[in-house]
Coordinates of C-alpha atoms and ligand atoms in Angstrom, one line a residue:
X1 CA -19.2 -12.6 -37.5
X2 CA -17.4 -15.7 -38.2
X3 CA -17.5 -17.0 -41.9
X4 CA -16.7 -13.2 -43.6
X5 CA -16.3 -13.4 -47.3
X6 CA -13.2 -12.2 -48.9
X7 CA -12.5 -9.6 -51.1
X8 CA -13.6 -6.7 -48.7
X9 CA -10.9 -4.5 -49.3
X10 CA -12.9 -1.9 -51.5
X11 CA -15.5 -1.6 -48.9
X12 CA -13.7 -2.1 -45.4
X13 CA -10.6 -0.1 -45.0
X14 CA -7.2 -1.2 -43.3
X15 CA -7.0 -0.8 -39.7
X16 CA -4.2 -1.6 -37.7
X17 CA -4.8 -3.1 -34.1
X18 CA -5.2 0.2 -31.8
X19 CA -1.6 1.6 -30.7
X20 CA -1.8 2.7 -26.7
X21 CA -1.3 6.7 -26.7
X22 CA 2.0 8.2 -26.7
X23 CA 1.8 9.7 -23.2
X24 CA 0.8 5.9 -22.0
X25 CA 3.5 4.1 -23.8
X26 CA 6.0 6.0 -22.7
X27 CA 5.7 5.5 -19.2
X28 CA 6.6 1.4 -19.7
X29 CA 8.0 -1.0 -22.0
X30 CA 5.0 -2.5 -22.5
X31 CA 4.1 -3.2 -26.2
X32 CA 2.2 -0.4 -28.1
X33 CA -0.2 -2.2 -30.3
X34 CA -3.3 -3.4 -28.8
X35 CA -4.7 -7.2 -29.9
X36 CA -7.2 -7.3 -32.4
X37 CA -10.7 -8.7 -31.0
X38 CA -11.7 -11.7 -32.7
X39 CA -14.3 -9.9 -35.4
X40 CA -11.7 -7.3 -36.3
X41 CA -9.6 -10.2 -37.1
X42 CA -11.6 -11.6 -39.2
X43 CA -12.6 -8.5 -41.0
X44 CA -9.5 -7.2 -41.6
X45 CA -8.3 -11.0 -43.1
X46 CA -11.3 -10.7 -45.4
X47 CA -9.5 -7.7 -47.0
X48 CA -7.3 -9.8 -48.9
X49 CA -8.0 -10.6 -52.5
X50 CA -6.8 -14.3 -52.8
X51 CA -4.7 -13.1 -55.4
X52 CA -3.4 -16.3 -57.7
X53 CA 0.2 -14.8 -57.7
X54 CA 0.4 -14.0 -53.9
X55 CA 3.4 -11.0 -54.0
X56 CA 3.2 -11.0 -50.5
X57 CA 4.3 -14.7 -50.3
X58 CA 6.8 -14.6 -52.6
X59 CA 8.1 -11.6 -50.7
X60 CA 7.9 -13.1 -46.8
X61 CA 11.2 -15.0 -46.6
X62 CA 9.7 -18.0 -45.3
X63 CA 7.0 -17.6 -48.2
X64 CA 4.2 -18.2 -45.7
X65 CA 1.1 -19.4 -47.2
X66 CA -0.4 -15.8 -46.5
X67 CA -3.5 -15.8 -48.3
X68 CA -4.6 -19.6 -46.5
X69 CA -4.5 -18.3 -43.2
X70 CA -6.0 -14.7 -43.8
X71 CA -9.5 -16.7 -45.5
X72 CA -9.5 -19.1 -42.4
X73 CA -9.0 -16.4 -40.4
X74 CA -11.8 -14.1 -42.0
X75 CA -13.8 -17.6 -41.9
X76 CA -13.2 -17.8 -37.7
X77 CA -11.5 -21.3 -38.3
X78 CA -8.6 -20.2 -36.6
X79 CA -7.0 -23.2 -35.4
X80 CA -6.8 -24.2 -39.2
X81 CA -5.1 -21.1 -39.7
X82 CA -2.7 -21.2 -37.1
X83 CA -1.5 -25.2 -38.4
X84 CA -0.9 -23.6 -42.0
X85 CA 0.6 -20.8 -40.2
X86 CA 2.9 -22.7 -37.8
X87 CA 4.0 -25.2 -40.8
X88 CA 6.8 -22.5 -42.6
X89 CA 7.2 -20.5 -39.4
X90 CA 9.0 -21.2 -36.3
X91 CA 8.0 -18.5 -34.3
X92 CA 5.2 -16.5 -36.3
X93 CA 4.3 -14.7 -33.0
X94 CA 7.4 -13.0 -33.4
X95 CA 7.3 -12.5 -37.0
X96 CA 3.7 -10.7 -36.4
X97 CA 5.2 -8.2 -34.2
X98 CA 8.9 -7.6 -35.2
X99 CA 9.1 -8.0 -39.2
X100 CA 9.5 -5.0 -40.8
X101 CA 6.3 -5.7 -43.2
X102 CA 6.1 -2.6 -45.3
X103 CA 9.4 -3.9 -46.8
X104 CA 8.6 -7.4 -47.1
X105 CA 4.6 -9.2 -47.2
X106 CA 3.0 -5.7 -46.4
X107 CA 5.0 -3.5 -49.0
X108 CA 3.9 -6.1 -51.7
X109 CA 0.5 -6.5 -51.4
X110 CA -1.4 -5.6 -54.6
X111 CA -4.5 -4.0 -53.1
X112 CA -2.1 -1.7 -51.4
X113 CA -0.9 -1.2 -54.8
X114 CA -4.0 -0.3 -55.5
X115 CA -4.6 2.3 -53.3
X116 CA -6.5 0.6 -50.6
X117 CA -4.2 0.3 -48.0
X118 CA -2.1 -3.1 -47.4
X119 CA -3.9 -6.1 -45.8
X120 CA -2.6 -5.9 -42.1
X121 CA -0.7 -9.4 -42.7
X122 CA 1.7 -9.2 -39.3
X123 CA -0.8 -8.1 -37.0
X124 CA -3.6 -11.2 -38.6
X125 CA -0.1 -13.6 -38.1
X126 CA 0.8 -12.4 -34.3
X127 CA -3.2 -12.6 -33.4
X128 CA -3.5 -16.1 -34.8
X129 CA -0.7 -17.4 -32.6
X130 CA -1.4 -15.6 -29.8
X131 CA -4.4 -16.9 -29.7
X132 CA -3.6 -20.7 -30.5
X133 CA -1.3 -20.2 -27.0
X134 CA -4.0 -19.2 -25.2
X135 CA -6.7 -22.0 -26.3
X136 CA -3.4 -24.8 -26.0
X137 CA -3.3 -24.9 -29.5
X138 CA 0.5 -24.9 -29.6
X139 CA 1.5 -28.5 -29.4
X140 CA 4.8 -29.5 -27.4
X141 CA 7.8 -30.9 -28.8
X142 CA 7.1 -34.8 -28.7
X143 CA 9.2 -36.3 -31.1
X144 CA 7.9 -39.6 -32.5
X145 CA 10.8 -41.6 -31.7
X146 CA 14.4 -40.7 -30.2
X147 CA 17.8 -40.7 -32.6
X148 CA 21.5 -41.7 -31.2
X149 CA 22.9 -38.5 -33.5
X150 CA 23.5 -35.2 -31.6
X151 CA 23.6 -31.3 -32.5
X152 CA 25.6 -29.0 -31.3
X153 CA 24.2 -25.5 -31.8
X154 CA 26.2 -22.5 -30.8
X155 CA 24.1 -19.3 -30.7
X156 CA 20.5 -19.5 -28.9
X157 CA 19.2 -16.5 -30.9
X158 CA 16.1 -16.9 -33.3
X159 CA 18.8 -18.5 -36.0
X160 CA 19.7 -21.4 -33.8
X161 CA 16.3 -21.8 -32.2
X162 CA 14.6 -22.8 -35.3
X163 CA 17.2 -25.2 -35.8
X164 CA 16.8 -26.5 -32.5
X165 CA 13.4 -26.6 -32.8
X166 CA 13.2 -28.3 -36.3
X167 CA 15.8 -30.8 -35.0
X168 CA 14.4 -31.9 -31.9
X169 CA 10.9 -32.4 -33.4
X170 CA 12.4 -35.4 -35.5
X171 CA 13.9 -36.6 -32.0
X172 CA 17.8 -35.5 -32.5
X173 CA 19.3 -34.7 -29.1
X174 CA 20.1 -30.8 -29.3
X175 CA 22.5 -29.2 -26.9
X176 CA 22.1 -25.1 -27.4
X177 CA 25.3 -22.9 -26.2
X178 CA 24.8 -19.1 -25.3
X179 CA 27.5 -16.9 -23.5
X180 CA 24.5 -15.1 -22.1
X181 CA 22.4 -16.3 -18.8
X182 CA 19.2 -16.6 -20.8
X183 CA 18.5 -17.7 -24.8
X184 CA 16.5 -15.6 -27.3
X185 CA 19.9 -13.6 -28.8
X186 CA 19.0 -10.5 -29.9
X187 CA 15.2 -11.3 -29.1
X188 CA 15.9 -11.1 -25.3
X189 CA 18.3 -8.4 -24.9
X190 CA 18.7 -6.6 -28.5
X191 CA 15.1 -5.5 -29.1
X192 CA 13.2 -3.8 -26.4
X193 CA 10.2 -4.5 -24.7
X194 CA 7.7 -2.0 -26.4
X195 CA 8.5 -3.9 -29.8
X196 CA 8.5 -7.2 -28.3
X197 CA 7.7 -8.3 -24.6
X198 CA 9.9 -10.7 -23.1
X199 CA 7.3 -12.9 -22.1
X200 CA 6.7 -13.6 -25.5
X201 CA 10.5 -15.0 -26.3
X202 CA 10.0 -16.4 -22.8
X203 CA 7.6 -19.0 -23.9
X204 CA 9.4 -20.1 -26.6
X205 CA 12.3 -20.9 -24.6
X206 CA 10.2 -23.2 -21.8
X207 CA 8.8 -24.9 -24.9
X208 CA 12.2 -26.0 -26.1
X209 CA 13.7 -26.7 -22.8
X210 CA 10.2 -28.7 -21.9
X211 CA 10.8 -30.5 -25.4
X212 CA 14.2 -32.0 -24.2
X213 CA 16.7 -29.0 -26.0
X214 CA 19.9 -29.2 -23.4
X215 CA 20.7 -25.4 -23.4
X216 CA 24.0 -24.8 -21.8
X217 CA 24.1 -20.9 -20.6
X218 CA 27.0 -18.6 -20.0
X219 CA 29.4 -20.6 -21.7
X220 CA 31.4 -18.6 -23.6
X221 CA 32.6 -20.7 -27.1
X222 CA 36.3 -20.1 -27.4
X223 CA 36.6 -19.1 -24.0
X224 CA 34.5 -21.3 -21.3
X225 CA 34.7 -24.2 -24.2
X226 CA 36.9 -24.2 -27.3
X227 CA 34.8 -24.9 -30.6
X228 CA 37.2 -28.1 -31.1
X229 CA 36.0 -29.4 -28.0
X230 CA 32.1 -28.9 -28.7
X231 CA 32.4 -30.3 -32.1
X232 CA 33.9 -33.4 -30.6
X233 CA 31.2 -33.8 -28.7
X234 CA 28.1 -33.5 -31.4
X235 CA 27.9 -35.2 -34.7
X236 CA 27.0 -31.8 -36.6
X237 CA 27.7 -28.2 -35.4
X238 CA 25.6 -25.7 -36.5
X239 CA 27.4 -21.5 -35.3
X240 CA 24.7 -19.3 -35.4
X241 CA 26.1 -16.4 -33.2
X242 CA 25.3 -13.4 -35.1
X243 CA 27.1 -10.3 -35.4
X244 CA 28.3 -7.9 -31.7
X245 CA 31.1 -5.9 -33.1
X246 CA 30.1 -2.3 -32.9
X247 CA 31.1 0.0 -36.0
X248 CA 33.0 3.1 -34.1
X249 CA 33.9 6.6 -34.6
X250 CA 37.2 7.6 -34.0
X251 CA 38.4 9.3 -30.4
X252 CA 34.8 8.3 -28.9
X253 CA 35.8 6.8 -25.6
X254 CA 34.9 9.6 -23.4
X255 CA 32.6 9.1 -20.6
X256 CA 28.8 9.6 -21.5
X257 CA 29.8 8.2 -25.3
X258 CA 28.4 4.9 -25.2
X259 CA 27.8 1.5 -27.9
X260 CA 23.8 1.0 -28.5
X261 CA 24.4 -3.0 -27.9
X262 CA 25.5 -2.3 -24.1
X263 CA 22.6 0.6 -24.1
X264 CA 20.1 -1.6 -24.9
X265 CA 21.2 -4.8 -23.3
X266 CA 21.0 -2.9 -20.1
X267 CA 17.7 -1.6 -20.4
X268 CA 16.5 -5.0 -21.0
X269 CA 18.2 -6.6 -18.3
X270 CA 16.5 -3.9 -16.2
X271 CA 12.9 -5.0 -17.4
X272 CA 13.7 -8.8 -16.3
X273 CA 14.5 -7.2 -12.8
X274 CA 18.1 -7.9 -13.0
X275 CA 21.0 -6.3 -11.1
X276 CA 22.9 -3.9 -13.6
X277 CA 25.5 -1.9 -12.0
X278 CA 26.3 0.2 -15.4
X279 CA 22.4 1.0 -15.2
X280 CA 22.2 2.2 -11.2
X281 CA 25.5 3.9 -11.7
X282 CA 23.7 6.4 -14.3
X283 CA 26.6 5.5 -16.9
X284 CA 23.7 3.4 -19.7
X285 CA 20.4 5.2 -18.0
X286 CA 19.3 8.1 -20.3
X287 CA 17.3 9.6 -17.3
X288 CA 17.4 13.3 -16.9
X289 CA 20.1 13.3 -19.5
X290 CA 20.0 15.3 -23.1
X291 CA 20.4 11.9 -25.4
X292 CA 22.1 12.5 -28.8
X293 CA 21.6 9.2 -30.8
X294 CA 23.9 8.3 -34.4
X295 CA 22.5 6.3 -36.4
X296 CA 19.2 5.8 -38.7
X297 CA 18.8 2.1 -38.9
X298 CA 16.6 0.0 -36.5
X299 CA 18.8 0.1 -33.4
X300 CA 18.7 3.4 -33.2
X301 CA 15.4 3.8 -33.4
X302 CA 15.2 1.3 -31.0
X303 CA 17.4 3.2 -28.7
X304 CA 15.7 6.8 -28.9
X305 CA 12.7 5.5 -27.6
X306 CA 14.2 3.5 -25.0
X307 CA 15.7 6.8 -24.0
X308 CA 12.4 8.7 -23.9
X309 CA 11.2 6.2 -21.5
X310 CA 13.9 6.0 -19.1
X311 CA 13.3 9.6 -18.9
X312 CA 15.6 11.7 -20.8
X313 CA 15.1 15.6 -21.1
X314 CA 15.7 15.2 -24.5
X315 CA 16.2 13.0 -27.6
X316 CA 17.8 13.5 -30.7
X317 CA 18.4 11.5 -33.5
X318 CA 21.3 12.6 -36.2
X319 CA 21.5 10.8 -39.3
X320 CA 23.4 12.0 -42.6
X321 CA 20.7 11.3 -44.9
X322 CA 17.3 12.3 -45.3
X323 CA 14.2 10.9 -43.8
X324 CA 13.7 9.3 -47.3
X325 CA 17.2 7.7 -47.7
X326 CA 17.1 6.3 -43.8
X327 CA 17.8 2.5 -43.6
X328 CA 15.5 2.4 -40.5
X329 CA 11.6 1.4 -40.8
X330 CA 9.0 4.3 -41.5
X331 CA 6.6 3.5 -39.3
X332 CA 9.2 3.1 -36.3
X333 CA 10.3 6.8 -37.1
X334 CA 6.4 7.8 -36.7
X335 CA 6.5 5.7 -33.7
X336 CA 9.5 7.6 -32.4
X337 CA 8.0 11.0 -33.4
X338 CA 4.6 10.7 -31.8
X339 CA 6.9 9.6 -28.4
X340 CA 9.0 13.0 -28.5
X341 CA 11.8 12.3 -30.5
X342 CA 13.7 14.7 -32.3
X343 CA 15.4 14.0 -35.6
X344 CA 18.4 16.1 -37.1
X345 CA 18.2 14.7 -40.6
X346 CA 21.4 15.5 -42.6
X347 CA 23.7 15.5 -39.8
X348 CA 27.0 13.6 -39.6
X349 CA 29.1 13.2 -36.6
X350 CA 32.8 14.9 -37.0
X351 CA 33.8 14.3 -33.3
X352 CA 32.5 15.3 -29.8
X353 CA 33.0 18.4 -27.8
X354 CA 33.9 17.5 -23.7
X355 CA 33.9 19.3 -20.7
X356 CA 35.5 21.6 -19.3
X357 CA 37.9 22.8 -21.7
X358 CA 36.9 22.2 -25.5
X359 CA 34.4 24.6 -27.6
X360 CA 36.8 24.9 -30.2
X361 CA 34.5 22.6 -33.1
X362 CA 37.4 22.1 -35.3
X363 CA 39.4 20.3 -32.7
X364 CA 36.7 17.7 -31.5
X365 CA 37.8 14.7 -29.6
X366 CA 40.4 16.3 -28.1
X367 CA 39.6 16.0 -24.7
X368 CA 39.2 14.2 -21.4
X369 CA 36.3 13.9 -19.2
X370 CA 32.8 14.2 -20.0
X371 CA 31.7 14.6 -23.5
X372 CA 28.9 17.7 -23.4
X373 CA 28.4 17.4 -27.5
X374 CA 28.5 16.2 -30.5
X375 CA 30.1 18.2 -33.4
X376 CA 27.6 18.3 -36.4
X377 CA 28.8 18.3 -40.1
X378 CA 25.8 19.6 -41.9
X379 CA 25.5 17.9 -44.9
X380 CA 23.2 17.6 -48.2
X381 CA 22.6 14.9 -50.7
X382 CA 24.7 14.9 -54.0
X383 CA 24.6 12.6 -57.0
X384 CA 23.6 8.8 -56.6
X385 CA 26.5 6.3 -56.6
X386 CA 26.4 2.7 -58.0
X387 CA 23.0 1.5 -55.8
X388 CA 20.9 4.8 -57.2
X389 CA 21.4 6.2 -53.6
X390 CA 22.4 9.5 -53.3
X391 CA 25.7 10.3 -51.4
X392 CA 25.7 12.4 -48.5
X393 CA 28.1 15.5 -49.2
X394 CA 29.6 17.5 -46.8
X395 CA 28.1 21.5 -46.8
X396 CA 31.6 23.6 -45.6
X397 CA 31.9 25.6 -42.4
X398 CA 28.3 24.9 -41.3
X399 CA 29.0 22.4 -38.4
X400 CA 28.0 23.1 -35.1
X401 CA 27.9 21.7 -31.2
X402 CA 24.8 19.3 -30.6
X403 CA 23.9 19.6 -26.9
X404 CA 24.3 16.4 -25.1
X405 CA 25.7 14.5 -22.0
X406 CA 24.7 11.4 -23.0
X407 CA 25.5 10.1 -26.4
X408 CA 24.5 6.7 -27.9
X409 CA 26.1 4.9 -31.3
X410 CA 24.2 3.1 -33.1
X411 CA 26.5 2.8 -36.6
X412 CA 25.9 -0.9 -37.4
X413 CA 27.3 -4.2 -36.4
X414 CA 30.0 -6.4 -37.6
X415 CA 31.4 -10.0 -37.4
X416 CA 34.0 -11.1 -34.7
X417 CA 36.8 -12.8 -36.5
X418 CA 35.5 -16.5 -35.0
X419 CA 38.3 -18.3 -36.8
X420 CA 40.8 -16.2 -34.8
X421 CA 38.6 -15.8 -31.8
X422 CA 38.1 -19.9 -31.5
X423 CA 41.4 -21.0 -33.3
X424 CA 39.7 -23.1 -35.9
X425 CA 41.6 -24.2 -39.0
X426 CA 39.7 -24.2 -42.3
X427 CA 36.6 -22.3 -40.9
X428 CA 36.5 -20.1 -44.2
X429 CA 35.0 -16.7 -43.8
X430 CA 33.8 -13.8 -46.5
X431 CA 35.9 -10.5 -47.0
X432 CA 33.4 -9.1 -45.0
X433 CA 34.7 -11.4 -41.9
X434 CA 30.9 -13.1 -42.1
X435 CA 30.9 -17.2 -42.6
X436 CA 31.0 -18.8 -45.6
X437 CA 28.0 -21.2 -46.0
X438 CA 26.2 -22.1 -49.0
X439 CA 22.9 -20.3 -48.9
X440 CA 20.5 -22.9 -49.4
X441 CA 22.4 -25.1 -46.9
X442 CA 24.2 -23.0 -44.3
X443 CA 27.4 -25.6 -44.9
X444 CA 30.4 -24.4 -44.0
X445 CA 34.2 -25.3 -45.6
X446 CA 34.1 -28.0 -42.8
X447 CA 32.6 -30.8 -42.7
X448 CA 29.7 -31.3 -40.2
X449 CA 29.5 -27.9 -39.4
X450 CA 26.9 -25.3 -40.7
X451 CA 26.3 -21.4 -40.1
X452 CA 23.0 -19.6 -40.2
X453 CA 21.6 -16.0 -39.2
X454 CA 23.5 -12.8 -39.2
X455 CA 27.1 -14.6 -38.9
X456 CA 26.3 -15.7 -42.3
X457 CA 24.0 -12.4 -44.3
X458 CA 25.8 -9.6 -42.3
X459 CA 23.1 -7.7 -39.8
X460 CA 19.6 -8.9 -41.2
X461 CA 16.6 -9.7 -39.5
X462 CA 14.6 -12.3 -37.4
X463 CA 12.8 -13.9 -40.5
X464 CA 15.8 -14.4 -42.5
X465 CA 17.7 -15.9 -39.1
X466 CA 14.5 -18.3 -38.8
X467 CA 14.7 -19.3 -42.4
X468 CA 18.4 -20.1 -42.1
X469 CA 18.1 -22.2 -39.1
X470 CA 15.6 -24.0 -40.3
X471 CA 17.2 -24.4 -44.0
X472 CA 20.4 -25.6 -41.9
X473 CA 18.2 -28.3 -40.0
X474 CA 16.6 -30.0 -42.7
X475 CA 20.3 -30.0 -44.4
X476 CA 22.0 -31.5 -40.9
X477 CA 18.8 -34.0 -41.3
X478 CA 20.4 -34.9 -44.2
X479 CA 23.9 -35.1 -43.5
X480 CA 22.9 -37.4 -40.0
X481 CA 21.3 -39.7 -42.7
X482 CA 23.9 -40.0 -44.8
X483 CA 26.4 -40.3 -42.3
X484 CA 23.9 -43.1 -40.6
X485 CA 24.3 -45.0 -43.5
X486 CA 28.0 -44.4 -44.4
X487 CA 28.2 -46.3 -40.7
X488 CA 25.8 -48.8 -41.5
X489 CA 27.5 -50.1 -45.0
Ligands
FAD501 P1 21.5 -13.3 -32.5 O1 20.1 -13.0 -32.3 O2 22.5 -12.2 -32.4 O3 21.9 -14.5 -31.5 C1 23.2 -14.9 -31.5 C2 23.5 -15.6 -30.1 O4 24.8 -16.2 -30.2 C3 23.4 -14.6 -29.0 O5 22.6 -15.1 -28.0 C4 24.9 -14.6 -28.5 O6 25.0 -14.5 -27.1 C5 25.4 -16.0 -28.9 N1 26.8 -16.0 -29.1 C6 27.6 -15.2 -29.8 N2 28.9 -15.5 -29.7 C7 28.9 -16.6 -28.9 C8 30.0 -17.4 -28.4 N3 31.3 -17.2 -28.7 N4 29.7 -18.4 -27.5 C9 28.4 -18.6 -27.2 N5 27.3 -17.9 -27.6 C10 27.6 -16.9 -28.5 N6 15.2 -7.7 -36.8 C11 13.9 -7.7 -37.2 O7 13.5 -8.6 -38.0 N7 13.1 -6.8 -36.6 C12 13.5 -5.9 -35.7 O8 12.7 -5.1 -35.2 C13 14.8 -5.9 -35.3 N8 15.2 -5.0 -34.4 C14 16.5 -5.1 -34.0 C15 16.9 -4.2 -33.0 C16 18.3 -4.3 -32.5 C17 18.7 -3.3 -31.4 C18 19.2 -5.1 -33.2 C19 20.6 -5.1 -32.7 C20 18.8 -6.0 -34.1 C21 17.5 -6.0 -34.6 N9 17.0 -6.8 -35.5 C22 15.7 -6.8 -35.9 C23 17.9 -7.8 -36.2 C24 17.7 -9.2 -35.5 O9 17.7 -9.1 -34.1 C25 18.9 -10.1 -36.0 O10 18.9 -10.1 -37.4 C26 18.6 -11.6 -35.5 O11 18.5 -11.6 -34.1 C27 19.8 -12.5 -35.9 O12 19.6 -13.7 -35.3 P2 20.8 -14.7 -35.0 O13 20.2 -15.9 -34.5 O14 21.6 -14.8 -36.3 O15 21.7 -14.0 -34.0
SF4_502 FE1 5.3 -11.0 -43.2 FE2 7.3 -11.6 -41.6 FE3 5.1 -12.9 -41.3 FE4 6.5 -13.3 -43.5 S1 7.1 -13.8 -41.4 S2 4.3 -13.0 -43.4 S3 7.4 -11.2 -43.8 S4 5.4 -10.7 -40.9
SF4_503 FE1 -4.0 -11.1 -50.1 FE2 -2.4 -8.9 -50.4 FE3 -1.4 -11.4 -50.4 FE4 -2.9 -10.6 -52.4 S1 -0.9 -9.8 -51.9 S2 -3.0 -12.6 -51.3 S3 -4.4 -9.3 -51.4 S4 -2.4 -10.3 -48.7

């Protein structure tokens, strides 16, 4: 059907690549959503309108040139597509699958505005590039000609990739540094399997390495190598180490109280067949166990239906908002639904109840051993405060014992104080302990050195890491040619 005309959308409705059925998925970490065969591909890119003002560009933070690829899509001249495609994005493959589109290129579209249903812009994205890896579309890194300048980057998640990347292709020499054994960040052992299989992030690393990017693995920064002693090395620096410290609740140390980061880290160690001790010893495996998860942002999404695979009797989500207010994406919460999951909307945590000695709910925490619940505040939404949102309030004498004996926190992340952490002078940092680094740039209060991803914005996403790193190369670009020529005078 190659050569569809566009425009479509009043006549052909949106259809989403087939999602595998819950009882299927739920039994592996495969991914859920099938691949679109070619002519579905191109029907559903003929949906889009062309519009003049593209909303959903403006609102992709790499401002893709959306409406380009969908018409050579719904035209079947896919490589075309994929070279317009691959020009703003790094690593649109992941984009496709992991973007939260109904906030961003989805949520804008004006024929969903319209009522027709958004044009299914991820899905078109991740099919074009999965395709242009299986027909060798994808073109190695072969810079034209080599540089003398050198990059250190510390951080090998999708923030310091797409610096790499972008850096390596004009033939600087890029060293990547990662405490962990493998690159990816969050891509490799953050988000699970089922959203994004590691083959996928995989790829993208052998294409760096094979492109001449040095990556030097479990090497701690500021333990295994001080950050003085890496910048000495390079001639720019760019920190891209996003954000690991867990947001806590107080008196939550007990056994079976665990941090979603070491959860889910596990569980994806596991699927790359690696030894996990924490795992086998039953301590972060949710089998057979009743799962209570806090939170109602994307990691805990992520973590209830990591739980229902690994087995658990039951899962439970508890958020203090309602389903409306939840920071979390809608369509994971559907996804998590349809796989078993429980949600106790308007629930706050006010402490855990342990074994053997504790019912008493106005006491919680106070105990050792085992913890067998969580205490629930019930609570109801009040006035909005200064955002429009409204506040959760606390409803009196209604809380209550949540059955569990395995009980996962998923509250947010914060910065590590790298300043402190790496004893660096000068490195100035935002009262919320993130980097300072001018947003266009990612330059940092020192010189040579630049900051991009979640170090910088706080907990984002993969896009806006992506768009940093690669804002942050073409800047380094530019400082390497200025310095070049401050040499040369
Ligand atoms: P990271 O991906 O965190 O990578 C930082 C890297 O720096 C890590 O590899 C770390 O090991 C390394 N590092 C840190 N400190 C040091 C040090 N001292 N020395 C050496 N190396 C160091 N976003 C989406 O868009 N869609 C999603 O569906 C989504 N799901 C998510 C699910 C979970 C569970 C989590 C936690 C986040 C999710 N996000 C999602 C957010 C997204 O993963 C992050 O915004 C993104 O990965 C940030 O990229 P980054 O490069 O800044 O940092
Ligand atoms: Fe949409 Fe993300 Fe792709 Fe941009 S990168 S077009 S926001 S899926
Ligand atoms: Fe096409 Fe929707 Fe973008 Fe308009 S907003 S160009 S219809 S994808």
């Amino acid at each position: 059907m190659a050569g569809q005309k566009m425009l479509t959308f009043t006549a052909i409705g949106r259809d989403m690549p087939e999602k595998r059925p819950p009882n299927l998925r739920k039994a592996d970490f495969d991914e859920i959503y099938a691949q679109y065969a070619a002519e579905k591909a191109e029907e559903q890119a003929s949906r889009c309108s062309q519009c003049g003002v593209p909303y959903c560009q403006t609102h992709c933070p790499l401002h893709n040139n959306i409406p380009d690829w969908l018409r050579l899509t719904a035209e079947g001249r896919l490589q075309e597509a994929y070279e317009i495609s691959q020009a703003t994005n790094t690593f649109p493959e992941i984009c496709g699958r992991i973007c939260p589109q109904d906030r961003l290129c989805e949520g804008n579209c004006v024929i969903e505005q319209s009522g027709h249903g958004t044009v299914t812009i991820g899905s078109v994205e991740k099919y074009i590039t999965d395709t242009a890896f299986e027909e060798g579309w994808v073109k190695p890194i072969r810079p034209h000609a080599e540089r003398g300048e050198s990059v250190g980057i510390i951080g090998a998640g999708p923030g310091g990739l797409a610096a790499a990347d972008m850096l390596r292709r004009q033939g600087v020499q890029v060293t990547v540094y990662d405490r962990y054994d493998r690159g990816g960040g969050l891509l490799t052992y953050g988000i699970p399997g089922f959203k994004l299989e590691k083959d996928v992030v995989m790829k993208r690393m052998d294409q760096l390495a094979d492109g001449g990017v040095q990556f030097v693995l479990n090497c701690n920064v500021g333990e295994d190598l001080s950050f003085d002693a890496i910048r000495g090395k390079h001639d720019a620096i760019l920190i891209a180490t996003g954000v690991y410290k867990t947001r806590d609740l107080p008196n939550s140390d007990a056994d079976g109280i665990v941090n979603a980061i070491d959860y889910l880290t596990a569980s994806n160690r596991k699927s790359f067949g690696d030894d996990v001790p924490e795992f086998d010893s039953g301590e972060l495996n949710a089998d057979g166990k009743r799962v209570v998860v806090i939170g109602g942002g994307d990691t805990a999404m992520d973590c209830v239906r990591t739980a229902v695979r690994q087995g658990a009797e039951s899962v439970k989500c508890l958020y203090r908002r309602d389903r409306a207010n939840m920071p979390g994406s809608q369509r994971e919460v559907q996804n998590a639904e349809e796989e078993g999951v429980e949600f106790v909307w308007l629930s706050a945590p006010k402490g855990f109840a342990g074994d053997p000695s504790v019912t008493d709910v106005s006491d919680p925490g106070a105990f050792t051993g085992s913890v067998r619940g969580v205490v629930v505040d019930k609570m109801r939404l009040g006035a909005p405060d200064a955002t429009g949102r409204q506040t959760p309030e606390l409803i009196d004498g209604a809380d209550y014992v949540e059955d569990a004996n395995l009980v996962i926190k998923a509250l947010g992340f914060e910065p590590e104080d790298l300043p402190a952490l790496w004893g660096v002078e000068g490195l100035e940092v935002t009262r919320w302990g993130t980097i300072k680094a001018d947003f266009g740039t990612g330059a940092t209060s020192l010189e040579g050195v630049y900051a991009a991803g979640d170090i910088v914005r706080g907990a984002s996403l993969v896009v806006w890491a992506i768009r940093d790193g690669r804002d942050a190369a073409t800047a380094i670009l530019d400082y390497l040619g200025q310095a070049a020529d401050v040499a040369a005078e």
